[in-house]
PDB file of C-alpha atoms in Angstrom:
ATOM      1  CA  MET A   1       0.000   0.000   0.000  1.00 40.00           C
ATOM      2  CA  ALA A   2       1.047   3.615  -0.460  1.00 45.00           C
ATOM      3  CA  SER A   3       3.345   5.090   2.164  1.00 47.00           C
ATOM      4  CA  GLY A   4       1.463   6.817   4.969  1.00 55.00           C
ATOM      5  CA  VAL A   5      -1.834   5.042   4.270  1.00 70.00           C
ATOM      6  CA  ASN A   6      -3.158   3.219   7.317  1.00 88.00           C
ATOM      7  CA  ILE A   7      -5.966   0.716   6.867  1.00 96.00           C
ATOM      8  CA  ASP A   8      -7.891   0.178  10.072  1.00 97.00           C
ATOM      9  CA  LEU A   9     -10.406  -2.668  10.189  1.00 98.00           C
ATOM     10  CA  SER A  10     -10.788  -2.650  13.966  1.00 96.00           C
ATOM     11  CA  GLY A  11     -14.208  -3.880  15.034  1.00 94.00           C
ATOM     12  CA  ARG A  12     -14.876  -5.634  11.737  1.00 97.00           C
ATOM     13  CA  GLY A  13     -15.472  -9.352  11.519  1.00 97.00           C
ATOM     14  CA  ALA A  14     -14.011 -11.139   8.502  1.00 98.00           C
ATOM     15  CA  LEU A  15     -14.624 -14.638   7.188  1.00 98.00           C
ATOM     16  CA  VAL A  16     -12.038 -16.060   4.809  1.00 98.00           C
ATOM     17  CA  THR A  17     -12.936 -19.395   3.250  1.00 98.00           C
ATOM     18  CA  GLY A  18     -10.170 -21.823   2.402  1.00 97.00           C
ATOM     19  CA  ALA A  19      -7.872 -19.812   4.652  1.00 97.00           C
ATOM     20  CA  GLY A  20      -5.363 -22.507   5.513  1.00 96.00           C
ATOM     21  CA  ARG A  21      -3.098 -22.075   2.521  1.00 94.00           C
ATOM     22  CA  GLY A  22      -1.970 -19.791  -0.278  1.00 95.00           C
ATOM     23  CA  ILE A  23      -4.104 -16.773  -1.072  1.00 97.00           C
ATOM     24  CA  GLY A  24      -6.556 -17.482   1.740  1.00 97.00           C
ATOM     25  CA  ARG A  25      -3.788 -17.653   4.324  1.00 98.00           C
ATOM     26  CA  ALA A  26      -2.148 -14.445   3.098  1.00 98.00           C
ATOM     27  CA  THR A  27      -5.503 -12.645   3.094  1.00 98.00           C
ATOM     28  CA  ALA A  28      -6.402 -13.774   6.607  1.00 98.00           C
ATOM     29  CA  LEU A  29      -3.053 -12.522   7.885  1.00 98.00           C
ATOM     30  CA  LYS A  30      -3.414  -9.162   6.125  1.00 98.00           C
ATOM     31  CA  LEU A  31      -6.938  -8.547   7.426  1.00 98.00           C
ATOM     32  CA  ALA A  32      -5.938  -9.500  10.963  1.00 98.00           C
ATOM     33  CA  ALA A  33      -2.893  -7.214  10.845  1.00 98.00           C
ATOM     34  CA  ALA A  34      -5.280  -4.370   9.979  1.00 98.00           C
ATOM     35  CA  GLY A  35      -7.349  -5.113  13.096  1.00 97.00           C
ATOM     36  CA  ALA A  36     -10.149  -7.347  11.827  1.00 97.00           C
ATOM     37  CA  LYS A  37     -11.340 -10.351  13.806  1.00 97.00           C
ATOM     38  CA  VAL A  38     -10.779 -13.199  11.354  1.00 97.00           C
ATOM     39  CA  ILE A  39     -12.613 -16.488  11.039  1.00 97.00           C
ATOM     40  CA  VAL A  40     -10.185 -18.933   9.451  1.00 98.00           C
ATOM     41  CA  ASN A  41     -12.339 -21.411   7.577  1.00 98.00           C
ATOM     42  CA  TYR A  42     -11.014 -24.726   6.326  1.00 97.00           C
ATOM     43  CA  ASN A  43     -12.426 -28.012   5.121  1.00 96.00           C
ATOM     44  CA  SER A  44      -9.649 -30.590   5.367  1.00 91.00           C
ATOM     45  CA  SER A  45      -6.388 -28.689   5.980  1.00 89.00           C
ATOM     46  CA  GLN A  46      -6.733 -28.465   9.752  1.00 95.00           C
ATOM     47  CA  SER A  47      -3.066 -28.255  10.714  1.00 96.00           C
ATOM     48  CA  ALA A  48      -2.383 -25.540   8.140  1.00 97.00           C
ATOM     49  CA  ALA A  49      -5.413 -23.542   9.307  1.00 98.00           C
ATOM     50  CA  GLU A  50      -4.330 -23.914  12.935  1.00 98.00           C
ATOM     51  CA  GLU A  51      -0.970 -22.424  11.983  1.00 98.00           C
ATOM     52  CA  VAL A  52      -2.740 -19.389  10.495  1.00 98.00           C
ATOM     53  CA  VAL A  53      -4.704 -18.842  13.709  1.00 98.00           C
ATOM     54  CA  GLU A  54      -1.528 -19.214  15.746  1.00 98.00           C
ATOM     55  CA  ALA A  55       0.289 -16.691  13.546  1.00 98.00           C
ATOM     56  CA  ILE A  56      -2.523 -14.171  13.997  1.00 98.00           C
ATOM     57  CA  THR A  57      -2.922 -14.576  17.749  1.00 98.00           C
ATOM     58  CA  SER A  58       0.807 -14.587  18.426  1.00 98.00           C
ATOM     59  CA  ALA A  59       0.993 -11.223  16.660  1.00 97.00           C
ATOM     60  CA  GLY A  60      -1.720  -9.859  18.944  1.00 97.00           C
ATOM     61  CA  GLY A  61      -4.683 -10.296  16.610  1.00 97.00           C
ATOM     62  CA  GLU A  62      -7.973 -12.137  16.995  1.00 97.00           C
ATOM     63  CA  ALA A  63      -8.760 -15.271  15.038  1.00 97.00           C
ATOM     64  CA  ARG A  64     -10.982 -18.287  15.297  1.00 96.00           C
ATOM     65  CA  LEU A  65     -10.783 -21.633  13.545  1.00 97.00           C
ATOM     66  CA  TYR A  66     -13.925 -23.058  11.955  1.00 97.00           C
ATOM     67  CA  GLN A  67     -14.234 -26.240   9.929  1.00 97.00           C
ATOM     68  CA  ALA A  68     -16.981 -26.291   7.313  1.00 98.00           C
ATOM     69  CA  ASP A  69     -17.425 -27.596   3.806  1.00 98.00           C
ATOM     70  CA  VAL A  70     -18.616 -24.400   2.143  1.00 98.00           C
ATOM     71  CA  SER A  71     -20.017 -26.333  -0.808  1.00 98.00           C
ATOM     72  CA  LYS A  72     -22.784 -27.527   1.518  1.00 98.00           C
ATOM     73  CA  SER A  73     -25.484 -25.032   2.466  1.00 97.00           C
ATOM     74  CA  GLU A  74     -26.275 -26.600   5.838  1.00 98.00           C
ATOM     75  CA  GLU A  75     -22.643 -26.371   6.950  1.00 98.00           C
ATOM     76  CA  VAL A  76     -22.353 -22.756   5.809  1.00 98.00           C
ATOM     77  CA  ASP A  77     -25.568 -21.747   7.597  1.00 97.00           C
ATOM     78  CA  ALA A  78     -24.471 -23.529  10.789  1.00 96.00           C
ATOM     79  CA  MET A  79     -21.100 -21.747  10.679  1.00 96.00           C
ATOM     80  CA  ILE A  80     -22.640 -18.309  10.221  1.00 96.00           C
ATOM     81  CA  ASN A  81     -25.217 -18.920  12.972  1.00 94.00           C
ATOM     82  CA  VAL A  82     -22.521 -19.922  15.457  1.00 92.00           C
ATOM     83  CA  LEU A  83     -20.324 -16.991  14.528  1.00 91.00           C
ATOM     84  CA  ALA A  84     -23.234 -14.540  14.804  1.00 91.00           C
ATOM     85  CA  LYS A  85     -23.919 -15.683  18.352  1.00 90.00           C
ATOM     86  CA  GLU A  86     -20.324 -15.850  19.540  1.00 88.00           C
ATOM     87  CA  TRP A  87     -18.468 -13.246  17.467  1.00 88.00           C
ATOM     88  CA  GLY A  88     -21.070 -10.922  15.998  1.00 90.00           C
ATOM     89  CA  ALA A  89     -21.567  -9.983  12.376  1.00 93.00           C
ATOM     90  CA  VAL A  90     -19.459 -11.010   9.416  1.00 97.00           C
ATOM     91  CA  ASP A  91     -18.723  -7.627   7.852  1.00 97.00           C
ATOM     92  CA  ILE A  92     -16.134  -8.825   5.355  1.00 98.00           C
ATOM     93  CA  LEU A  93     -16.532 -12.008   3.350  1.00 98.00           C
ATOM     94  CA  VAL A  94     -13.662 -13.341   1.277  1.00 98.00           C
ATOM     95  CA  ASN A  95     -14.819 -16.199  -0.952  1.00 98.00           C
ATOM     96  CA  ASN A  96     -11.544 -17.950  -1.588  1.00 98.00           C
ATOM     97  CA  ALA A  97     -12.146 -21.715  -1.299  1.00 97.00           C
ATOM     98  CA  GLY A  98     -11.231 -23.486  -4.507  1.00 94.00           C
ATOM     99  CA  ILE A  99     -10.031 -26.716  -6.058  1.00 93.00           C
ATOM    100  CA  THR A 100      -9.031 -27.998  -9.498  1.00 92.00           C
ATOM    101  CA  ARG A 101      -9.928 -31.226 -11.260  1.00 95.00           C
ATOM    102  CA  ASP A 102      -8.342 -30.632 -14.654  1.00 93.00           C
ATOM    103  CA  ASN A 103      -9.165 -32.773 -17.650  1.00 95.00           C
ATOM    104  CA  LEU A 104      -9.961 -32.406 -21.328  1.00 97.00           C
ATOM    105  CA  MET A 105     -13.680 -32.073 -21.947  1.00 96.00           C
ATOM    106  CA  MET A 106     -13.981 -35.449 -23.703  1.00 97.00           C
ATOM    107  CA  ARG A 107     -12.445 -37.111 -20.655  1.00 98.00           C
ATOM    108  CA  MET A 108     -13.953 -34.977 -17.896  1.00 97.00           C
ATOM    109  CA  SER A 109     -16.233 -36.952 -15.605  1.00 98.00           C
ATOM    110  CA  SER A 110     -19.412 -35.640 -14.031  1.00 98.00           C
ATOM    111  CA  ASP A 111     -17.723 -35.946 -10.649  1.00 98.00           C
ATOM    112  CA  GLU A 112     -14.822 -33.748 -11.792  1.00 98.00           C
ATOM    113  CA  TRP A 113     -17.249 -31.157 -13.112  1.00 98.00           C
ATOM    114  CA  ASP A 114     -19.492 -31.184 -10.039  1.00 98.00           C
ATOM    115  CA  ALA A 115     -16.643 -31.062  -7.511  1.00 98.00           C
ATOM    116  CA  VAL A 116     -15.182 -27.879  -9.029  1.00 98.00           C
ATOM    117  CA  ILE A 117     -18.521 -26.149  -9.584  1.00 98.00           C
ATOM    118  CA  ASP A 118     -19.664 -26.978  -6.043  1.00 97.00           C
ATOM    119  CA  THR A 119     -16.494 -25.871  -4.264  1.00 97.00           C
ATOM    120  CA  ASN A 120     -15.552 -22.898  -6.436  1.00 98.00           C
ATOM    121  CA  LEU A 121     -18.949 -21.437  -7.371  1.00 98.00           C
ATOM    122  CA  ARG A 122     -21.779 -22.888  -5.319  1.00 98.00           C
ATOM    123  CA  SER A 123     -19.874 -21.989  -2.144  1.00 98.00           C
ATOM    124  CA  VAL A 124     -19.825 -18.326  -3.194  1.00 98.00           C
ATOM    125  CA  TYR A 125     -23.616 -18.354  -3.428  1.00 98.00           C
ATOM    126  CA  TYR A 126     -24.056 -20.123  -0.088  1.00 98.00           C
ATOM    127  CA  CYS A 127     -21.628 -17.907   1.845  1.00 98.00           C
ATOM    128  CA  THR A 128     -22.841 -14.643   0.329  1.00 98.00           C
ATOM    129  CA  ARG A 129     -26.456 -15.523   0.988  1.00 98.00           C
ATOM    130  CA  ALA A 130     -25.637 -16.424   4.590  1.00 97.00           C
ATOM    131  CA  VAL A 131     -23.955 -13.115   5.461  1.00 97.00           C
ATOM    132  CA  LEU A 132     -25.979 -10.730   3.321  1.00 97.00           C
ATOM    133  CA  ARG A 133     -29.005 -10.301   5.591  1.00 95.00           C
ATOM    134  CA  THR A 134     -26.903  -8.909   8.425  1.00 96.00           C
ATOM    135  CA  MET A 135     -24.896  -6.725   6.057  1.00 97.00           C
ATOM    136  CA  LEU A 136     -28.146  -5.261   4.730  1.00 98.00           C
ATOM    137  CA  ARG A 137     -29.380  -4.589   8.239  1.00 97.00           C
ATOM    138  CA  ASN A 138     -26.101  -2.943   9.235  1.00 97.00           C
ATOM    139  CA  ARG A 139     -25.850  -1.060   5.948  1.00 98.00           C
ATOM    140  CA  TRP A 140     -22.188  -2.001   5.548  1.00 98.00           C
ATOM    141  CA  GLY A 141     -20.428  -4.934   3.981  1.00 98.00           C
ATOM    142  CA  ARG A 142     -17.589  -6.107   1.778  1.00 98.00           C
ATOM    143  CA  ILE A 143     -17.954  -9.174  -0.437  1.00 98.00           C
ATOM    144  CA  ILE A 144     -14.681 -10.145  -2.101  1.00 98.00           C
ATOM    145  CA  SER A 145     -14.522 -13.231  -4.292  1.00 98.00           C
ATOM    146  CA  VAL A 146     -11.420 -14.803  -5.764  1.00 98.00           C
ATOM    147  CA  SER A 147     -11.960 -15.570  -9.440  1.00 98.00           C
ATOM    148  CA  SER A 148      -9.148 -16.180 -11.964  1.00 97.00           C
ATOM    149  CA  VAL A 149      -7.858 -14.919 -15.282  1.00 96.00           C
ATOM    150  CA  VAL A 150      -8.963 -18.342 -16.546  1.00 95.00           C
ATOM    151  CA  GLY A 151     -12.523 -17.153 -15.954  1.00 97.00           C
ATOM    152  CA  LEU A 152     -11.808 -14.337 -18.407  1.00 96.00           C
ATOM    153  CA  THR A 153      -9.858 -16.202 -21.078  1.00 95.00           C
ATOM    154  CA  GLY A 154     -10.715 -19.890 -20.697  1.00 94.00           C
ATOM    155  CA  ASN A 155      -8.060 -22.583 -20.648  1.00 91.00           C
ATOM    156  CA  ALA A 156      -7.778 -25.968 -22.317  1.00 92.00           C
ATOM    157  CA  GLY A 157      -8.342 -28.762 -19.833  1.00 93.00           C
ATOM    158  CA  GLN A 158     -10.052 -26.475 -17.341  1.00 95.00           C
ATOM    159  CA  ALA A 159     -13.597 -26.079 -18.611  1.00 97.00           C
ATOM    160  CA  ASN A 160     -14.976 -26.777 -15.138  1.00 98.00           C
ATOM    161  CA  TYR A 161     -12.601 -24.343 -13.421  1.00 97.00           C
ATOM    162  CA  ALA A 162     -13.092 -21.636 -16.056  1.00 97.00           C
ATOM    163  CA  ALA A 163     -16.874 -21.972 -15.870  1.00 98.00           C
ATOM    164  CA  ALA A 164     -16.827 -21.625 -12.085  1.00 98.00           C
ATOM    165  CA  LYS A 165     -14.495 -18.632 -12.113  1.00 98.00           C
ATOM    166  CA  ALA A 166     -16.462 -16.903 -14.884  1.00 98.00           C
ATOM    167  CA  GLY A 167     -19.608 -17.568 -12.882  1.00 98.00           C
ATOM    168  CA  ILE A 168     -18.085 -15.765  -9.911  1.00 98.00           C
ATOM    169  CA  ILE A 169     -17.621 -12.675 -12.057  1.00 98.00           C
ATOM    170  CA  GLY A 170     -21.240 -12.627 -13.219  1.00 98.00           C
ATOM    171  CA  PHE A 171     -22.430 -13.316  -9.684  1.00 98.00           C
ATOM    172  CA  THR A 172     -20.299 -10.478  -8.306  1.00 98.00           C
ATOM    173  CA  LYS A 173     -21.607  -7.915 -10.768  1.00 98.00           C
ATOM    174  CA  SER A 174     -25.213  -8.939 -10.097  1.00 98.00           C
ATOM    175  CA  ILE A 175     -24.818  -8.714  -6.314  1.00 98.00           C
ATOM    176  CA  ALA A 176     -23.121  -5.328  -6.656  1.00 98.00           C
ATOM    177  CA  ARG A 177     -26.196  -4.015  -8.467  1.00 98.00           C
ATOM    178  CA  GLU A 178     -28.570  -5.487  -5.893  1.00 98.00           C
ATOM    179  CA  VAL A 179     -26.972  -4.176  -2.702  1.00 98.00           C
ATOM    180  CA  GLY A 180     -24.952  -1.101  -3.677  1.00 98.00           C
ATOM    181  CA  SER A 181     -27.526   1.285  -2.230  1.00 98.00           C
ATOM    182  CA  ARG A 182     -26.999  -0.295   1.206  1.00 98.00           C
ATOM    183  CA  ASN A 183     -23.293   0.573   1.347  1.00 98.00           C
ATOM    184  CA  ILE A 184     -22.289  -2.979   0.499  1.00 98.00           C
ATOM    185  CA  THR A 185     -19.663  -3.561  -2.167  1.00 98.00           C
ATOM    186  CA  ALA A 186     -19.029  -6.725  -4.154  1.00 98.00           C
ATOM    187  CA  ASN A 187     -15.840  -7.182  -6.129  1.00 98.00           C
ATOM    188  CA  ALA A 188     -13.793  -9.982  -7.649  1.00 98.00           C
ATOM    189  CA  ILE A 189     -10.065 -10.505  -7.883  1.00 98.00           C
ATOM    190  CA  ALA A 190      -8.734 -12.432 -10.875  1.00 98.00           C
ATOM    191  CA  PRO A 191      -5.275 -13.796 -10.061  1.00 97.00           C
ATOM    192  CA  GLY A 192      -2.975 -14.984 -12.785  1.00 94.00           C
ATOM    193  CA  PHE A 193      -0.151 -17.436 -12.086  1.00 92.00           C
ATOM    194  CA  ILE A 194       0.285 -17.243  -8.298  1.00 93.00           C
ATOM    195  CA  GLU A 195       2.737 -19.578  -6.599  1.00 90.00           C
ATOM    196  CA  THR A 196       0.490 -21.724  -4.382  1.00 81.00           C
ATOM    197  CA  ASP A 197      -0.041 -25.418  -3.649  1.00 74.00           C
ATOM    198  CA  ILE A 198      -2.397 -25.640  -6.633  1.00 68.00           C
ATOM    199  CA  THR A 199       0.101 -24.270  -9.140  1.00 73.00           C
ATOM    200  CA  ALA A 200       3.043 -26.161  -7.615  1.00 73.00           C
ATOM    201  CA  SER A 201       1.726 -29.409  -9.084  1.00 71.00           C
ATOM    202  CA  LEU A 202       1.814 -28.137 -12.672  1.00 73.00           C
ATOM    203  CA  PRO A 203       4.432 -29.643 -15.025  1.00 76.00           C
ATOM    204  CA  ALA A 204       7.589 -27.602 -15.488  1.00 81.00           C
ATOM    205  CA  GLU A 205       6.919 -27.071 -19.199  1.00 79.00           C
ATOM    206  CA  VAL A 206       3.498 -25.612 -18.414  1.00 77.00           C
ATOM    207  CA  LYS A 207       5.012 -23.201 -15.895  1.00 78.00           C
ATOM    208  CA  GLU A 208       7.632 -22.064 -18.367  1.00 83.00           C
ATOM    209  CA  ALA A 209       5.062 -21.507 -21.089  1.00 83.00           C
ATOM    210  CA  MET A 210       2.939 -19.414 -18.733  1.00 83.00           C
ATOM    211  CA  LEU A 211       5.938 -17.368 -17.629  1.00 88.00           C
ATOM    212  CA  LYS A 212       6.554 -16.318 -21.230  1.00 90.00           C
ATOM    213  CA  GLY A 213       3.083 -14.767 -21.278  1.00 89.00           C
ATOM    214  CA  ILE A 214       3.663 -12.601 -18.199  1.00 93.00           C
ATOM    215  CA  PRO A 215       5.019  -9.160 -19.173  1.00 95.00           C
ATOM    216  CA  MET A 216       6.430  -8.580 -15.679  1.00 93.00           C
ATOM    217  CA  GLY A 217       8.547 -11.698 -16.124  1.00 92.00           C
ATOM    218  CA  HIS A 218       7.842 -13.454 -12.827  1.00 92.00           C
ATOM    219  CA  TYR A 219       5.118 -15.374 -11.043  1.00 92.00           C
ATOM    220  CA  GLY A 220       2.904 -13.722  -8.467  1.00 96.00           C
ATOM    221  CA  GLN A 221       2.851 -14.365  -4.739  1.00 96.00           C
ATOM    222  CA  PRO A 222      -0.192 -14.803  -2.453  1.00 97.00           C
ATOM    223  CA  ASP A 223       0.489 -11.393  -0.911  1.00 97.00           C
ATOM    224  CA  ASP A 224      -0.014  -9.790  -4.329  1.00 98.00           C
ATOM    225  CA  VAL A 225      -3.639 -10.919  -4.183  1.00 98.00           C
ATOM    226  CA  ALA A 226      -4.057 -10.381  -0.434  1.00 98.00           C
ATOM    227  CA  ASN A 227      -3.030  -6.729  -0.763  1.00 98.00           C
ATOM    228  CA  ILE A 228      -5.903  -6.165  -3.195  1.00 98.00           C
ATOM    229  CA  ALA A 229      -8.327  -7.935  -0.862  1.00 98.00           C
ATOM    230  CA  LEU A 230      -7.172  -5.711   1.988  1.00 98.00           C
ATOM    231  CA  PHE A 231      -7.794  -2.598  -0.105  1.00 98.00           C
ATOM    232  CA  LEU A 232     -11.246  -3.794  -1.174  1.00 98.00           C
ATOM    233  CA  ALA A 233     -12.152  -4.566   2.448  1.00 98.00           C
ATOM    234  CA  SER A 234     -11.258  -1.055   3.573  1.00 98.00           C
ATOM    235  CA  ASP A 235     -12.971   2.316   3.429  1.00 96.00           C
ATOM    236  CA  LEU A 236     -10.437   3.326   0.783  1.00 97.00           C
ATOM    237  CA  ALA A 237     -12.498   1.210  -1.640  1.00 98.00           C
ATOM    238  CA  SER A 238     -15.909   2.454  -0.505  1.00 97.00           C
ATOM    239  CA  TYR A 239     -16.767   3.623  -4.058  1.00 98.00           C
ATOM    240  CA  VAL A 240     -15.454   0.517  -5.827  1.00 98.00           C
ATOM    241  CA  THR A 241     -18.024  -2.153  -6.593  1.00 98.00           C
ATOM    242  CA  GLY A 242     -18.893  -4.610  -9.337  1.00 98.00           C
ATOM    243  CA  GLN A 243     -15.283  -4.676 -10.498  1.00 98.00           C
ATOM    244  CA  VAL A 244     -12.846  -7.411 -11.491  1.00 98.00           C
ATOM    245  CA  ILE A 245      -9.276  -6.549 -10.539  1.00 98.00           C
ATOM    246  CA  ASN A 246      -6.587  -8.630 -12.204  1.00 98.00           C
ATOM    247  CA  ALA A 247      -3.493  -9.614 -10.247  1.00 97.00           C
ATOM    248  CA  ASP A 248      -1.617 -11.253 -13.076  1.00 95.00           C
ATOM    249  CA  GLY A 249       1.550  -9.349 -13.947  1.00 95.00           C
ATOM    250  CA  GLY A 250      -0.065  -8.234 -17.192  1.00 94.00           C
ATOM    251  CA  MET A 251      -1.114 -11.676 -18.517  1.00 94.00           C
ATOM    252  CA  VAL A 252      -4.552 -10.415 -19.507  1.00 93.00           C
ATOM    253  CA  MET A 253      -5.078  -6.886 -20.805  1.00 90.00           C
ATOM    254  CA  TYR A 254      -8.079  -5.179 -22.367  1.00 77.00           C
TER     255      TYR A 254
END
């Protein structure tokens, strides 16, 4: 952030889904450092999520661990109900949970399609729906969803992932139009090639080919996305809504 700019999220409650690793972890740490109380959501990566909570609390912040499969509406609703009673409102929602099940369309199974759509897109609907009523009542809220440049350009072997990430963009713009008058913003971040656990499994030749398409000449880091999420969560972005902000080193330009 610019020198001299202080982002203060004190008193705000933030929920970051898939917060145990990568972009989710970096975002949880950034929001907590700015003063937000952070709910670190995870599905299966318990030890990694516990480390995020420990990092936040040891630095003097507030964090709580919560396990929930955000692709299931009943688990999302139960999580939000518990948090509302024990921690108060979720003012900032970061929809970050995501998986890949890459395959060429002719080989892609229904299970591979459904798993990605459920985790990457359906979860955004469930989580947003669960927190929106309180945001509307409080007339303040930040909904930040992690999409991808693949949702803008498509990618061979990732029809399921691209469809989910493109869906997030359409969802975000629609929500922004619905709730803007209540001082609630909805924005999406479209990362490019960010060095995370997901991208680490890609073949070396794929990584090299992608690097050639990045004008800045290097891969991104989780903090590059988390910094944008922090901005969008703050009052500095109070007049920014319905937008897709690329964090891709120039991979995709319009």
